[in-house]
Coordinates of C-alpha atoms in Angstrom, one line a residue:
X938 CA 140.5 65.9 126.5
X939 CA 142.8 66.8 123.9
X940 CA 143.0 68.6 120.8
X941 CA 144.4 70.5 117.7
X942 CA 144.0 73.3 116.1
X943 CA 145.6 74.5 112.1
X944 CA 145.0 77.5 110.0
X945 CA 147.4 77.9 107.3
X946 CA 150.7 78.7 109.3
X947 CA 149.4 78.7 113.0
X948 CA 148.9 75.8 115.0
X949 CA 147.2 75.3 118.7
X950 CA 146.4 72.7 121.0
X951 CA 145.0 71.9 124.1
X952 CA 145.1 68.9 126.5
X953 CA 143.0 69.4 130.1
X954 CA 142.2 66.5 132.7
X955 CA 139.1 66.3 134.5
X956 CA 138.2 65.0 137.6
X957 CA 134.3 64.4 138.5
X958 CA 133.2 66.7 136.1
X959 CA 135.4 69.5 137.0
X960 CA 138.5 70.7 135.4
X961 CA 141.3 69.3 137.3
X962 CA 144.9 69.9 135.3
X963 CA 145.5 72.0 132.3
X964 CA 148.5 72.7 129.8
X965 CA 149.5 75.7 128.8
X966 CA 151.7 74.7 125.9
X967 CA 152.7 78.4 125.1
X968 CA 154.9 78.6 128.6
X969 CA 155.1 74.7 128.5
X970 CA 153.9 73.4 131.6
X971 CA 150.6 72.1 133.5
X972 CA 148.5 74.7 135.7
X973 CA 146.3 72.5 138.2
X974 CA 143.5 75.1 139.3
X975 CA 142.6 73.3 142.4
X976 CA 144.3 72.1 145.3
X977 CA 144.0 68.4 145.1
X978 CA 146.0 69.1 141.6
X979 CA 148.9 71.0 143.1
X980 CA 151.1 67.8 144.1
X981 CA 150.3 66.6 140.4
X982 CA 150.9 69.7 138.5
X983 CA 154.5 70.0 140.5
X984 CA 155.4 66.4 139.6
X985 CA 154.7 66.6 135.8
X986 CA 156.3 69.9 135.5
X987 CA 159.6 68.9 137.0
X988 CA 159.6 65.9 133.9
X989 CA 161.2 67.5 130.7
X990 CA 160.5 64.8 129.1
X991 CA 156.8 64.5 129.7
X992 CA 156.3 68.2 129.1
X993 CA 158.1 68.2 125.7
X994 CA 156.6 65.1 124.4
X995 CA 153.2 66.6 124.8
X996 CA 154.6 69.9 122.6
X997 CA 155.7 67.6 120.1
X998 CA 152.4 65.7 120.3
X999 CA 149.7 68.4 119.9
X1000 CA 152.2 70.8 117.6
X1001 CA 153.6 68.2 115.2
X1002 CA 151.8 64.4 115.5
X1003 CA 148.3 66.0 116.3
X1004 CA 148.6 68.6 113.4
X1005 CA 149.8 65.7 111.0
X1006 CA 146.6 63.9 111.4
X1007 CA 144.8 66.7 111.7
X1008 CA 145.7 67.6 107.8
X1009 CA 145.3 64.0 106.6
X1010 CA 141.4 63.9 108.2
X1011 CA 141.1 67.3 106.3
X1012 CA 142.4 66.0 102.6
X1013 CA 140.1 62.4 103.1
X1014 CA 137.2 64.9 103.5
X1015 CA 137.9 67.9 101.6
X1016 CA 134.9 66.8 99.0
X1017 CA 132.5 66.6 101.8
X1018 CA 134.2 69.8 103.9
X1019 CA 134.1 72.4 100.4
X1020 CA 130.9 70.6 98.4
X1021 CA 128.6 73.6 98.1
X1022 CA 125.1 73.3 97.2
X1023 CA 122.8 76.3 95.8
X1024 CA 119.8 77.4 97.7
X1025 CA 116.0 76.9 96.2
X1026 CA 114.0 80.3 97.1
X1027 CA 110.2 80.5 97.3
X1028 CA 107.5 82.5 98.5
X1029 CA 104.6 81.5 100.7
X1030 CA 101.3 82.2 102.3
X1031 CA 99.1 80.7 104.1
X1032 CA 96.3 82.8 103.1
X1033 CA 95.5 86.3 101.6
X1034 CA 95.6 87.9 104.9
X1035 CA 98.7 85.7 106.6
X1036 CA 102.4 86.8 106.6
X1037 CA 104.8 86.3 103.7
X1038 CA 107.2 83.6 103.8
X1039 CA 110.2 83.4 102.2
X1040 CA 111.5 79.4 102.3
X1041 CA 115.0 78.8 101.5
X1042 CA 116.0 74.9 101.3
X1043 CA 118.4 72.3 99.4
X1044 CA 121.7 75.1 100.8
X1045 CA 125.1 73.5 101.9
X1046 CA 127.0 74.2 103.9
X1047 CA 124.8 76.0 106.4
X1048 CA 125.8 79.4 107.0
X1049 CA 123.1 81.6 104.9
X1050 CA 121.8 85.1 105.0
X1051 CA 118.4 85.9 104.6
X1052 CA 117.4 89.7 104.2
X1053 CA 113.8 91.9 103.7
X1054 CA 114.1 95.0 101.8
X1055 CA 111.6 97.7 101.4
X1056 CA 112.0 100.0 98.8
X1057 CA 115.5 98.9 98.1
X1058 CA 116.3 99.7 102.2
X1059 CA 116.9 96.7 104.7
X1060 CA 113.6 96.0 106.8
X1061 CA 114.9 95.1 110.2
X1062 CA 111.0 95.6 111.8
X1063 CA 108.1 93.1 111.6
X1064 CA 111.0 90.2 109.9
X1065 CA 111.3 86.9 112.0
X1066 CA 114.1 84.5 111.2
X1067 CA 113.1 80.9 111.8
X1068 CA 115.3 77.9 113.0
X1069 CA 117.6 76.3 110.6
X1070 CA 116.5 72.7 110.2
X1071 CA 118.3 69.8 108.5
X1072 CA 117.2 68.0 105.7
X1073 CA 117.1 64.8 104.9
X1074 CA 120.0 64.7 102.6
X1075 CA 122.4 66.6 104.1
X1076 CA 121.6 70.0 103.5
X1077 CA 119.6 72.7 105.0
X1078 CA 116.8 74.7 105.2
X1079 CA 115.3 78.0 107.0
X1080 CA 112.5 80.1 107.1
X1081 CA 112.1 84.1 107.5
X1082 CA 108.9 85.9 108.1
X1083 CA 107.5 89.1 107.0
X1084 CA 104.3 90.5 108.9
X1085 CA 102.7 93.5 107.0
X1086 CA 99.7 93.7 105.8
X1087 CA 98.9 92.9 102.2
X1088 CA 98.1 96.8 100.8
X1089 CA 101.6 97.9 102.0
X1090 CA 103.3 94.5 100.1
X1091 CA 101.3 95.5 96.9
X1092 CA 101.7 99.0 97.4
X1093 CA 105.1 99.2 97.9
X1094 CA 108.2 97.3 96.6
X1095 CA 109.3 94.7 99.2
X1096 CA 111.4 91.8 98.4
X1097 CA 113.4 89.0 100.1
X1098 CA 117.3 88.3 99.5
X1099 CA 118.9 85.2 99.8
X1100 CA 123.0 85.2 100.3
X1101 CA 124.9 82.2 100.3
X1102 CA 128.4 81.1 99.9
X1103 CA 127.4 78.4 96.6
X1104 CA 125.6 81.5 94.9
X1105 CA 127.7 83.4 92.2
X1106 CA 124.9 86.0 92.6
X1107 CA 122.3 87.1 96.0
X1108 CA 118.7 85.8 95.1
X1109 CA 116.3 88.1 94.9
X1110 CA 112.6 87.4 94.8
X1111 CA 110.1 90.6 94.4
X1112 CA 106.8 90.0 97.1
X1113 CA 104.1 90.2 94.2
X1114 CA 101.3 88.0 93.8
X1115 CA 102.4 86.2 91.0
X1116 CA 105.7 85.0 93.5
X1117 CA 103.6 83.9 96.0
X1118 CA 102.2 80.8 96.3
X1119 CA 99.3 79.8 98.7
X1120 CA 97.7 76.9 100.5
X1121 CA 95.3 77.5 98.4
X1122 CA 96.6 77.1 95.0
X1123 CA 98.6 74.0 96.1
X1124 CA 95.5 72.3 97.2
X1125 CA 93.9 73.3 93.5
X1126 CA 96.9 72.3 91.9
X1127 CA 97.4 69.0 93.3
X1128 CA 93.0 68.2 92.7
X1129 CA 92.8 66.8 89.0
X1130 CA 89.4 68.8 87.5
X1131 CA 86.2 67.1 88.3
X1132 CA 86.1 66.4 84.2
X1133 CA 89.2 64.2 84.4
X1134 CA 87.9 62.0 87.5
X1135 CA 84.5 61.5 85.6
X1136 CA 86.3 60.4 82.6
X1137 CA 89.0 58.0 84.4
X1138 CA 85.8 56.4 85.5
X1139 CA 83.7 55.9 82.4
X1140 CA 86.9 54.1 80.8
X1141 CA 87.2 51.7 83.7
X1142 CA 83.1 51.1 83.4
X1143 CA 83.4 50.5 79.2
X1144 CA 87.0 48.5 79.8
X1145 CA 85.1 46.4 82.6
X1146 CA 82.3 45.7 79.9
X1147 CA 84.6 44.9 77.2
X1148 CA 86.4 42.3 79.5
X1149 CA 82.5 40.9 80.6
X1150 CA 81.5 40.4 76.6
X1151 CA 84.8 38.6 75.7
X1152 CA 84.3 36.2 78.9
X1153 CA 81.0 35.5 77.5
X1154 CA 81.7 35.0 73.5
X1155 CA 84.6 32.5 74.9
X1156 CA 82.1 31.0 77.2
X1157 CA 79.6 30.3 74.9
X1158 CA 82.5 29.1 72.0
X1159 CA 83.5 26.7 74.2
X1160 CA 80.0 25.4 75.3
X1161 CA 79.4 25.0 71.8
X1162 CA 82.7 22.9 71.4
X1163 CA 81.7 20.5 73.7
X1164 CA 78.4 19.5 72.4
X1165 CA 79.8 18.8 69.2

């Protein structure tokens, strides 16, 4: 296994054999030569680190050739690597009586912060952070969880902040009724009223007559035709 590392002006890199899923020879490129941490490595480690050559072209390898490629991976990807994407924030409850939710989805890259406050102070109690799961396109979403009950919500001011590296400013949503939405309101909301289904209906009825009396008038047109 081998690798590289770049940050601006530093560079690292590392290059380790293994042997039947143990660690058998490593280099230390800072002093320049291969450390074999068990025995059966020692007659190896002395070999490679009497060859110059072998030790230097590995420096050159992992500072200079690695790095170089390194850099060029970076630029092809840079679009995908810094492409930030904003966070959507929403409130939810199960019911009345269940905890408060807050949902935050559609963020890129990952890393996000997710806060309570109560009363303008950071809640650290009775707040628990969920897993952060991937969507579908490529971004992410997460979950915190507030457990109180509903007369200290409305009684006091709680709300739920949302930090994220896309976001010029933190989202901050205010745990009121009017933010949160239920199981219950979805379910109403996604129901069309009893008044449209009833009317959808009728006007397939009438347009299924309609259709019936035109069949007949040609019918009987053409019936007529023929005994002429």
């Amino acid at each position: 296994m081998y690798s590289c590392e770049w940050d601006n002006e530093t560079t690292g890199g590392l290059l380790q054999y293994g042997y039947d899923g143990e660690d058998f020879i490593t280099y230390d490129m800072k002093n320049q030569r291969f450390i074999g941490p068990t025995p059966q490595a020692f007659i190896t480690a002395v070999k490679w680190n009497n060859d110059p050559a072998l030790l230097e072209s590995w420096k050159q390898y992992l500072t200079q050739i690695c790095i170089a490629s390194l850099k060029k991976y970076v630029s092809y990807g840079r679009s995908t690597l810094e492409r930030t994407v904003a966070p959507k924030v929403s409130l939810l409850q199960k019911d009345s009586s269940s905890p408060v939710t807050c949902h935050v989805t559609g963020f890129y890259p990952r890393g996000v912060m997710v806060t309570w406050q109560r009363n303008g102070e950071d809640l650290n109690e009775d707040v628990e952070l969920g897993e952060m799961v991937p969507n579908e396109d490529g971004t992410f979403q997460t979950t915190s969880h507030l457990t109180v009950k509903p007369e200290e919500w409305k009684s006091q001011e709680y709300t739920c902040t949302v930090q994220h590296k896309s976001l010029k400013q933190d989202i901050v949503l205010s745990v009121k009724e009017e933010n949160i939405k239920r199981n219950s309101d979805i379910k109403k909301g996604s129901s069309p009223p009893m008044g449209v289904i009833i009317g959808c209906v009728l006007g397939a009825l009438i347009l299924i007559l309609i259709l019936a009396v035109i069949g007949v008038v040609i019918w009987r047109k053409r019936s007529s035709g023929e005994s002429h």
